[in-house]
Coordinates of C-alpha atoms and ligand atoms in Angstrom, one line a residue:
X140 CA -12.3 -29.6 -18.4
X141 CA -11.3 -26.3 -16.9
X142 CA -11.6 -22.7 -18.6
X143 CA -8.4 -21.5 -16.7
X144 CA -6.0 -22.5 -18.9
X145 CA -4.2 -19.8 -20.6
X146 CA -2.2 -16.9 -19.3
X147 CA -3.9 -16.6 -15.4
X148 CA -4.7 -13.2 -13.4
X149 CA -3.5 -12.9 -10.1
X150 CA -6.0 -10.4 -8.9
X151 CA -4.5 -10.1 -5.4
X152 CA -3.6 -7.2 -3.4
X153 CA 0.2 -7.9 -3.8
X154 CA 2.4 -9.2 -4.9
X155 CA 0.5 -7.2 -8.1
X156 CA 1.2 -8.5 -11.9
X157 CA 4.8 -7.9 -12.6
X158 CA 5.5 -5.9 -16.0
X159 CA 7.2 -8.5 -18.6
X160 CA 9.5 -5.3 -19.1
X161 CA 10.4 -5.2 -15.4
X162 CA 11.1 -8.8 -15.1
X163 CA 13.2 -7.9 -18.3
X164 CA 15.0 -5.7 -16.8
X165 CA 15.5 -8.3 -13.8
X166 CA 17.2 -11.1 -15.7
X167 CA 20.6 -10.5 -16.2
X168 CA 23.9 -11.4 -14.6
X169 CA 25.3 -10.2 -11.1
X170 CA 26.5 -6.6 -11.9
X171 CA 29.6 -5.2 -10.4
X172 CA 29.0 -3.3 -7.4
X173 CA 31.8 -1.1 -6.5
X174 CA 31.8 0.8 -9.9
X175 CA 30.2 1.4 -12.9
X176 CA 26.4 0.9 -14.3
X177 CA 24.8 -0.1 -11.6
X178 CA 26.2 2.5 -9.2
X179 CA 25.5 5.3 -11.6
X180 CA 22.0 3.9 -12.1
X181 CA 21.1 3.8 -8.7
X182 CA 21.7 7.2 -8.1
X183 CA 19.1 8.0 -10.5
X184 CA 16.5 6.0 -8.7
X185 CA 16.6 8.8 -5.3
X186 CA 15.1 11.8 -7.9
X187 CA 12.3 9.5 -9.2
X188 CA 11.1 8.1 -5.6
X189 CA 10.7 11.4 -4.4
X190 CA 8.9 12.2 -7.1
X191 CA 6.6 9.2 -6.9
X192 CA 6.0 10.6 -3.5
X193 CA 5.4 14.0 -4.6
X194 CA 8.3 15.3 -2.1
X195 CA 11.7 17.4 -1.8
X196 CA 12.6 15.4 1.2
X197 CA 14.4 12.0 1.8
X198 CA 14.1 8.5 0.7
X199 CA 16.0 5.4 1.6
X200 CA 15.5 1.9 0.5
X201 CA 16.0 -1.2 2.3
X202 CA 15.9 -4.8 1.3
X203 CA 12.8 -6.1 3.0
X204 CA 8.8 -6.0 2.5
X205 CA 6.4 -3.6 4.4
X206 CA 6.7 -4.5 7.9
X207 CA 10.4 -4.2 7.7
X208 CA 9.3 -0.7 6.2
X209 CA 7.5 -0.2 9.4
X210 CA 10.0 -1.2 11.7
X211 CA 12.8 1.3 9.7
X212 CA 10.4 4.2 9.8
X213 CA 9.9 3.2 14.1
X214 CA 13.6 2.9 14.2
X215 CA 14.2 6.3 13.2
X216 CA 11.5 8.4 14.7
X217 CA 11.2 7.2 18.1
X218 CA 13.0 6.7 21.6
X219 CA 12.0 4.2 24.0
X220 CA 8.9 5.1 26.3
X221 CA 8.0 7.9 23.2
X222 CA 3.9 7.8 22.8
X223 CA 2.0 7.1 19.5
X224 CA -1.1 7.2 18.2
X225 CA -2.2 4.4 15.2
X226 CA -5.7 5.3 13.8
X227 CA -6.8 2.1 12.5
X228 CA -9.1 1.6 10.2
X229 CA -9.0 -2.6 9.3
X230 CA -5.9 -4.8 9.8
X231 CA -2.6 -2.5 8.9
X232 CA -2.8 -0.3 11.6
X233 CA -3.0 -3.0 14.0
X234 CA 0.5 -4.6 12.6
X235 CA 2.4 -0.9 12.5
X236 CA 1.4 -0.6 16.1
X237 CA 2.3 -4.1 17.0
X238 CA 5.9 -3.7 15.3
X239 CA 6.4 0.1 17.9
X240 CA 4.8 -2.0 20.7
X241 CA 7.8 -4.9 20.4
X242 CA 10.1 -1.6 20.0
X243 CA 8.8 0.0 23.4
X244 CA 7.1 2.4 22.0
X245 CA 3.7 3.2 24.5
X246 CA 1.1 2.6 21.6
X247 CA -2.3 3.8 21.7
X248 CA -4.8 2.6 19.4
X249 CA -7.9 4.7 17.9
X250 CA -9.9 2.0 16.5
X251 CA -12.5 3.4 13.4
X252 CA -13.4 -0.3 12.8
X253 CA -13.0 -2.3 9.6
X254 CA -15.7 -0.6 7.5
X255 CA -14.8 3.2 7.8
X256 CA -12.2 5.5 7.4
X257 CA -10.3 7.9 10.4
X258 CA -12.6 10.3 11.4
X259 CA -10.6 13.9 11.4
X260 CA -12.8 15.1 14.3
X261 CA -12.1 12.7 16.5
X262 CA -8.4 12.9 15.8
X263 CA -8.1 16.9 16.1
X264 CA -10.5 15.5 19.8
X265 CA -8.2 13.5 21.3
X266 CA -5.1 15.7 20.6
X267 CA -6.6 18.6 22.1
X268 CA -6.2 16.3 25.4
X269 CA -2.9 15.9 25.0
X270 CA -1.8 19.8 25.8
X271 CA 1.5 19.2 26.2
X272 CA 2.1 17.6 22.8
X273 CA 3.2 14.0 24.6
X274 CA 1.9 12.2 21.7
X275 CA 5.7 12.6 18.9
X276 CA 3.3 10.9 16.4
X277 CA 0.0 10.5 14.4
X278 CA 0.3 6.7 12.3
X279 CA -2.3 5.5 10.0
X280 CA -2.5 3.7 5.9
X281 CA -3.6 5.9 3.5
X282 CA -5.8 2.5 2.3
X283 CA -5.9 -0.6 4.4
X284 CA -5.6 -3.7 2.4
X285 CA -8.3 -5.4 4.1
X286 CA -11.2 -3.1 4.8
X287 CA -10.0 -1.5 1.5
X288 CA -10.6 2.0 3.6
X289 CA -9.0 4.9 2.5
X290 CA -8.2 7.8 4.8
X291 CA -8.4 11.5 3.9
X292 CA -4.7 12.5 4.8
X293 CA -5.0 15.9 4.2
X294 CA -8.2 16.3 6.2
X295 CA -5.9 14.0 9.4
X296 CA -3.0 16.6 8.7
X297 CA -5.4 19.8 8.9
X298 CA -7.0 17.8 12.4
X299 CA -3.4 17.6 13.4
X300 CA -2.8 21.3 13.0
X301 CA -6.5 22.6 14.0
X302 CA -5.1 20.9 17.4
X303 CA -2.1 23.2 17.4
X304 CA -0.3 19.7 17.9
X305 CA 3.4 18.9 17.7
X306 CA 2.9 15.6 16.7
X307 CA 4.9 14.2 13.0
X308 CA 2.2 12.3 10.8
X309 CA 3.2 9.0 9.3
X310 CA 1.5 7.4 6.4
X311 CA 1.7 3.6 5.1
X312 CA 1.0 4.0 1.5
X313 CA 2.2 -0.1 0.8
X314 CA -0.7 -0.6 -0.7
X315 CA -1.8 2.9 -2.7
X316 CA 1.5 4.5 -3.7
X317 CA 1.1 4.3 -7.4
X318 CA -2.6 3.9 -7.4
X319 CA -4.1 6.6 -5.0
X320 CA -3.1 10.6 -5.1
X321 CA -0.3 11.0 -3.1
X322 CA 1.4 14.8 -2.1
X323 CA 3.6 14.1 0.8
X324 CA 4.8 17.4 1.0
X325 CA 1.3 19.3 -0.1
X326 CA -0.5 17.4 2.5
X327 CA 1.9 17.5 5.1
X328 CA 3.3 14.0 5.7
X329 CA 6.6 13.7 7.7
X330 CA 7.4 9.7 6.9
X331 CA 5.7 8.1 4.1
X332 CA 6.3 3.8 4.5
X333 CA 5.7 1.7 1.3
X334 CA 7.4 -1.2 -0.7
X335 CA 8.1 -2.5 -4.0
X336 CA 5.6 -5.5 -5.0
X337 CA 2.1 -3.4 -5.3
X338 CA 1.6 0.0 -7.1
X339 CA 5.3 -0.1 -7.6
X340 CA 5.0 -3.5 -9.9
X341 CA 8.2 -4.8 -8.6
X342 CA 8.9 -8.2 -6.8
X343 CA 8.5 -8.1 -3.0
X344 CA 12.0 -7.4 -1.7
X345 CA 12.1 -3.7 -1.1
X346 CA 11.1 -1.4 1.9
X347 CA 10.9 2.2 0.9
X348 CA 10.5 5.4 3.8
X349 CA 10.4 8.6 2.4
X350 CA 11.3 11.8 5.3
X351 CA 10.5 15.3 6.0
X352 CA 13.9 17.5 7.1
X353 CA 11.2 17.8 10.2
X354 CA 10.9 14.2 10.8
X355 CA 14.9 14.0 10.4
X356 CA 15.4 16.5 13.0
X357 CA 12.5 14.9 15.4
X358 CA 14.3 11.4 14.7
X359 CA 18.1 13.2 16.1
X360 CA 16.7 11.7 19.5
X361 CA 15.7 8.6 18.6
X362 CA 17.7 5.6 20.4
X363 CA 15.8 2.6 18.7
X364 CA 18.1 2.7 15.5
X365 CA 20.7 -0.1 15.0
X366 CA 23.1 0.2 12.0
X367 CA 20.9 -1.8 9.9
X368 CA 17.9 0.9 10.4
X369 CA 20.0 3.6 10.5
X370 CA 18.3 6.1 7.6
X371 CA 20.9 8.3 8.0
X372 CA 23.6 6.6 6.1
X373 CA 21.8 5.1 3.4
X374 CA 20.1 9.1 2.4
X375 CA 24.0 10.7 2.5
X376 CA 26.0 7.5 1.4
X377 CA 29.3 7.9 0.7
X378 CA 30.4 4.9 -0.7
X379 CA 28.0 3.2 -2.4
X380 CA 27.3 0.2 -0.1
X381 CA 26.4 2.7 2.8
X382 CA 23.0 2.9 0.9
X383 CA 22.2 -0.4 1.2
X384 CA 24.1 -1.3 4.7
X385 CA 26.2 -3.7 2.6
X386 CA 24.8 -5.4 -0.6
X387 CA 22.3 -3.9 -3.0
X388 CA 19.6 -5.6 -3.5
X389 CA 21.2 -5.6 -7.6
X390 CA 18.2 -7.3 -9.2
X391 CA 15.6 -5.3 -7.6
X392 CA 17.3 -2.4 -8.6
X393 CA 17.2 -3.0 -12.5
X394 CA 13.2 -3.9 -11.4
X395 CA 12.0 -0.8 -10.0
X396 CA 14.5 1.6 -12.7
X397 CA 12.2 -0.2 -15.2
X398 CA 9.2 -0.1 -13.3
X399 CA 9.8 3.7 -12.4
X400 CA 10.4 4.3 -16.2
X401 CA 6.9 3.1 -17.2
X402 CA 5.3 5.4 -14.8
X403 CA 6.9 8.2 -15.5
X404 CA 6.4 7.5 -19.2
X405 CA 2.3 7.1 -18.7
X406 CA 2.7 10.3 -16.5
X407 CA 1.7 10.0 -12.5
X408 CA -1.5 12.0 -12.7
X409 CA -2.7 9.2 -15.6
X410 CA -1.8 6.2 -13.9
X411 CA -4.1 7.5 -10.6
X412 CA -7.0 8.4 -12.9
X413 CA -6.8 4.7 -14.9
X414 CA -6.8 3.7 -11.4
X415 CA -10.1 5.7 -10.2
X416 CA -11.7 4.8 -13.7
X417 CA -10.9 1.2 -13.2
X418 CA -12.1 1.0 -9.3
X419 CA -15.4 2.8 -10.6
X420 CA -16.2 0.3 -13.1
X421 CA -15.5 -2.7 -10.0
X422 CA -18.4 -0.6 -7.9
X423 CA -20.6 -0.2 -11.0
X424 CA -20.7 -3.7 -11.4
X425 CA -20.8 -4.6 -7.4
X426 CA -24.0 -1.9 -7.3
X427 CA -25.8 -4.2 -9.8
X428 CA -25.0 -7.7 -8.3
X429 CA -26.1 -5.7 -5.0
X430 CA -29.8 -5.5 -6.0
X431 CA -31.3 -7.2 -3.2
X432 CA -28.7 -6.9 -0.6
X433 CA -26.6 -10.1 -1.1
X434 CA -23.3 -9.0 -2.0
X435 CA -21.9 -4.9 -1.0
X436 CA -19.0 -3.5 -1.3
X437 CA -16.9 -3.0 2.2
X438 CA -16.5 0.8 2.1
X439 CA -20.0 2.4 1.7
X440 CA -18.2 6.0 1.1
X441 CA -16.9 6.2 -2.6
X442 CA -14.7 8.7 -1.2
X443 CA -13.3 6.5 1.2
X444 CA -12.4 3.7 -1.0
X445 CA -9.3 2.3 -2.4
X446 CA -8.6 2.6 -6.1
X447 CA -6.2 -0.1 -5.4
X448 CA -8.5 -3.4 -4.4
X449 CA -11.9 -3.9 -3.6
X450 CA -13.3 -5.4 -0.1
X451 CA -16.7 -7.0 -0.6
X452 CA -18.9 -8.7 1.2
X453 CA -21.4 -11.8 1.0
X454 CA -23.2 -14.3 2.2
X455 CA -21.0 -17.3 4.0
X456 CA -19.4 -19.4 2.5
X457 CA -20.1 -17.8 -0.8
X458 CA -16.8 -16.0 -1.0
X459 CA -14.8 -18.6 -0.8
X460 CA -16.9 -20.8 -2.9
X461 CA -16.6 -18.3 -5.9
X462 CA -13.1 -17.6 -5.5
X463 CA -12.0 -21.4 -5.8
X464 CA -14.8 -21.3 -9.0
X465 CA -12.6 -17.8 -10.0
X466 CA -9.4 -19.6 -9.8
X467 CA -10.0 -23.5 -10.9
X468 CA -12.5 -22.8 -13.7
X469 CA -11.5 -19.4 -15.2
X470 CA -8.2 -18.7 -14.5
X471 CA -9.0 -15.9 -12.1
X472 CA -7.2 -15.7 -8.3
X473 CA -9.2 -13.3 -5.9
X474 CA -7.7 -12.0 -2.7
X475 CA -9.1 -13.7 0.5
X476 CA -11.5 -11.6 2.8
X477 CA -8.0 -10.4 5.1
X478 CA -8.9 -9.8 8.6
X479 CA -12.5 -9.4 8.4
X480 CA -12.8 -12.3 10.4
X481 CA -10.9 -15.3 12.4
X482 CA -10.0 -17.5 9.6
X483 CA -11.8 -20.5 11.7
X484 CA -15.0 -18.0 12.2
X485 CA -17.5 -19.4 9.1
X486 CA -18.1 -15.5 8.5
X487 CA -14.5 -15.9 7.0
X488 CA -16.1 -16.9 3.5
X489 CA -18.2 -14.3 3.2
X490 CA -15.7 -11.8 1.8
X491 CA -13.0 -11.8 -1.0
X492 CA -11.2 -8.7 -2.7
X493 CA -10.6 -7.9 -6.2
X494 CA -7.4 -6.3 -6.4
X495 CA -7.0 -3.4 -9.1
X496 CA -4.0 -2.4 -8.5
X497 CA -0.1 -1.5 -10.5
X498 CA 0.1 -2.8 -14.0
X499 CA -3.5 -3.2 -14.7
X500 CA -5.8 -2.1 -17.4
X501 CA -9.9 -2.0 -18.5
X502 CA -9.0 -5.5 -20.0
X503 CA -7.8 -7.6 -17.2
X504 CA -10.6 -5.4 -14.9
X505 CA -13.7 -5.9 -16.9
X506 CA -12.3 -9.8 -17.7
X507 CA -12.3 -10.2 -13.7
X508 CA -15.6 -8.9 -13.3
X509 CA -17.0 -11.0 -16.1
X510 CA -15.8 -14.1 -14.7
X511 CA -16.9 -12.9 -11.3
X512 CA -20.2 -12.9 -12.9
X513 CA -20.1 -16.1 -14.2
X514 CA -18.9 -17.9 -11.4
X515 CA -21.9 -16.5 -9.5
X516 CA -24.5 -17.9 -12.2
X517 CA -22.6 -21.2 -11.9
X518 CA -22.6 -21.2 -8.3
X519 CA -25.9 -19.7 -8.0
X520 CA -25.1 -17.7 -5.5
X521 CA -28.0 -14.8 -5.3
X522 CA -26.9 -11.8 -7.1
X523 CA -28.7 -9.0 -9.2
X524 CA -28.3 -9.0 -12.9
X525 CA -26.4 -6.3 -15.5
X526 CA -23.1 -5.7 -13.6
X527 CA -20.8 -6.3 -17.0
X528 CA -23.1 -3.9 -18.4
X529 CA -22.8 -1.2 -15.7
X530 CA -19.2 -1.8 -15.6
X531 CA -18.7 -1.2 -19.1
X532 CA -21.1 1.4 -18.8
X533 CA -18.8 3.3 -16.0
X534 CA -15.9 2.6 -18.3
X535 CA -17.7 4.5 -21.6
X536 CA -18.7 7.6 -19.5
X537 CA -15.2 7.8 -18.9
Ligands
LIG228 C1 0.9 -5.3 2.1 C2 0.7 -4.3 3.2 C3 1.6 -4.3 4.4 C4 2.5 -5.4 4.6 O1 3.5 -5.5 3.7 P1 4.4 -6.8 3.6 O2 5.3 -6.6 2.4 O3 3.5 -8.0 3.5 O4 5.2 -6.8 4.9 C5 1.4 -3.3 5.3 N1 0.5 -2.3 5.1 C6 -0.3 -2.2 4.0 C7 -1.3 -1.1 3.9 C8 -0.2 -3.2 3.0 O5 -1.0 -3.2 2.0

């Protein structure tokens, strides 16, 4: 007998839950793509990117997941032997500068650890030292997916500029855009990376990077593009497969027109607050199960943590014990603790993350939480009591 039959939560950190109307939208037969509907309705899709991205610059999509968002955004920014700087701050910044490094790209890494954001002092520090503005770019997530950090961008931007430094600042926001605030332009970001299967609520299949006219201009010099990469084409297309670099990604297409509909519809500035309303009811209830120090949430800083998905910590192997109870008894999937530790390291099971991210809602949250509290009783794994309670609690307040 198993109490996870029924319709099951994926509470992973992407792919996210995928919006029956999206999928909807999805399931249809190949469209023509020379002329007609799907040309006309692509062309729609430009306006709305830019304004989930809160900018008046560029955006060009690309069939591919995040890292091949990476590599477009390296492509187009930077020559061979350029210098960049990745603040990391868990596991994402690692990969970006990985992908430059294979690109020859001299990388260098400012490491804040896996339980912290970027530290803006430090930043506006190191490119002080750099007088002669060497460095062509600052790199960092707005939230890493792992140590569920989330960086203050503006606060990196105004480091950047307290410097008096040259340097173009480029944000992944794969796993916040749709979830966190984001003002490209406001704050100041010249490349913004994300894709489609988080915040966004579409299948994984498509790369987005949004650009500054700056970042455009910097990127003139760049000699790492191949056609492929090439953003210029696919942001002043003149026939329609120039977008794409041959075939849209058709399917996709009618996904994320559906997918941008339903956030425009709940209105941008509503779907970030469910999603800070939604993460504060995930830290009420890890505060309570956190009496007596067995379980804590990643991120100590409220304001330097993800309204997206949740890091926490416990004793091993407890956190893989409860997710397998999660999944196989209640219907539940939790994200594994990502590169918090070696997979072969034991301290491996002592973390899981709770994603809270795209088409989510108090429901499927405060369901996740309960079973998370059930599965802890069954296991009995030490934990303190009343986290539904506070989380519902820290729902009510509103
Ligand atoms: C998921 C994620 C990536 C990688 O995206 P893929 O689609 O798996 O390539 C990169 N950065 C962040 C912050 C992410 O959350």
């Amino acid at each position: 007998m198993s109490l996870g039959h029924g319709r099951t939560y994926h509470a992973i950190p992407g792919p996210s839950v995928m919006p029956d109307r999206v999928l909807r939208a999805m399931h249809r037969a190949a469209p023509n793509i020379y002329a007609g509907e799907l040309v006309e309705m692509t062309a729609s899709l430009f306006p709305d990117l830019k304004r989930l991205a809160r900018t008046e610059g560029h955006v060009a999509i690309y069939i591919g997941n995040g890292h091949a968002g990476w590599e477009a955004a390296n492509c187009n920014v930077f020559a061979r032997g350029d210098r960049a700087l990745v603040l990391a701050t868990g596991r994402f910044g690692h990969g970006w500068a990985d992908s430059l490094r294979a690109l020859g790209v001299a990388v260098e890494v400012m490491d804040f650890g896996r339980q912290a954001p970027a530290d803006p002092a430090r930043l506006a520090e190191r490119l002080a030292a750099d007088p002669a503005g060497e460095i062509r770019a600052v790199l960092c997530t707005q939230v890493d997916t792992a140590s569920t950090a989330r960086n203050d961008i503006a606060g990196l931007r105004a480091a950047i500029d307290a410097a008096r430094h040259p340097a173009l600042l480029m944000v992944d926001c794969i796993a916040s855009l749709g979830c966190d605030a984001f003002h490209m332009d406001a704050w100041g970001v010249d490349v913004m990376v994300s894709a489609s299967q988080k915040g966004v609520m579409v299948p994984p299949g498509l790369a987005f990077v949004w650009f500054s006219d700056k970042a455009r201009e910097a990127g003139r010099r760049a000699d790492l593009r191949t056609p492929y990469w090439d953003w210029e084409p696919r942001v002043a297309a003149e026939q329609y497969y120039e977008h794409f670099c041959g075939t849209a990604p058709t399917h996709h297409l009618y996904g994320l027109r559906a997918a941008l509909d339903m956030l425009a519809e709940e209105g941008l500035e509503a779907v970030w607050r469910r999603h800070a309303r939604l993460a504060q009811a995930v830290w009420a209830a890890v505060g309570a199960w956190g009496q007596g120090g067995a379980m804590a949430l990643n991120i100590a800083d409220p304001a330097a943590r993800s309204h997206a998905v949740t890091a926490l910590r416990l004793q091993a192997p407890d956190g893989t014990r409860l997710r397998e109870w999660c999944e196989h008894e209640a219907g539940v999937t939790l994200g594994i603790g990502l590169g918090m530790a070696e997979p072969q390291d034991p301290a491996w099971h002592g973390f899981f993350r709770l994603a809270h991210m795209g088409h989510v809602n108090a429901h499927m949250t405060l369901g996740a939480l309960a079973v998370i509290d059930a599965g802890l009783k069954a296991l009995e794994i030490p934990h303190g009591p009343g986290a539904v309670e506070a989380a519902t609690a820290a729902l009510a307040a509103g």
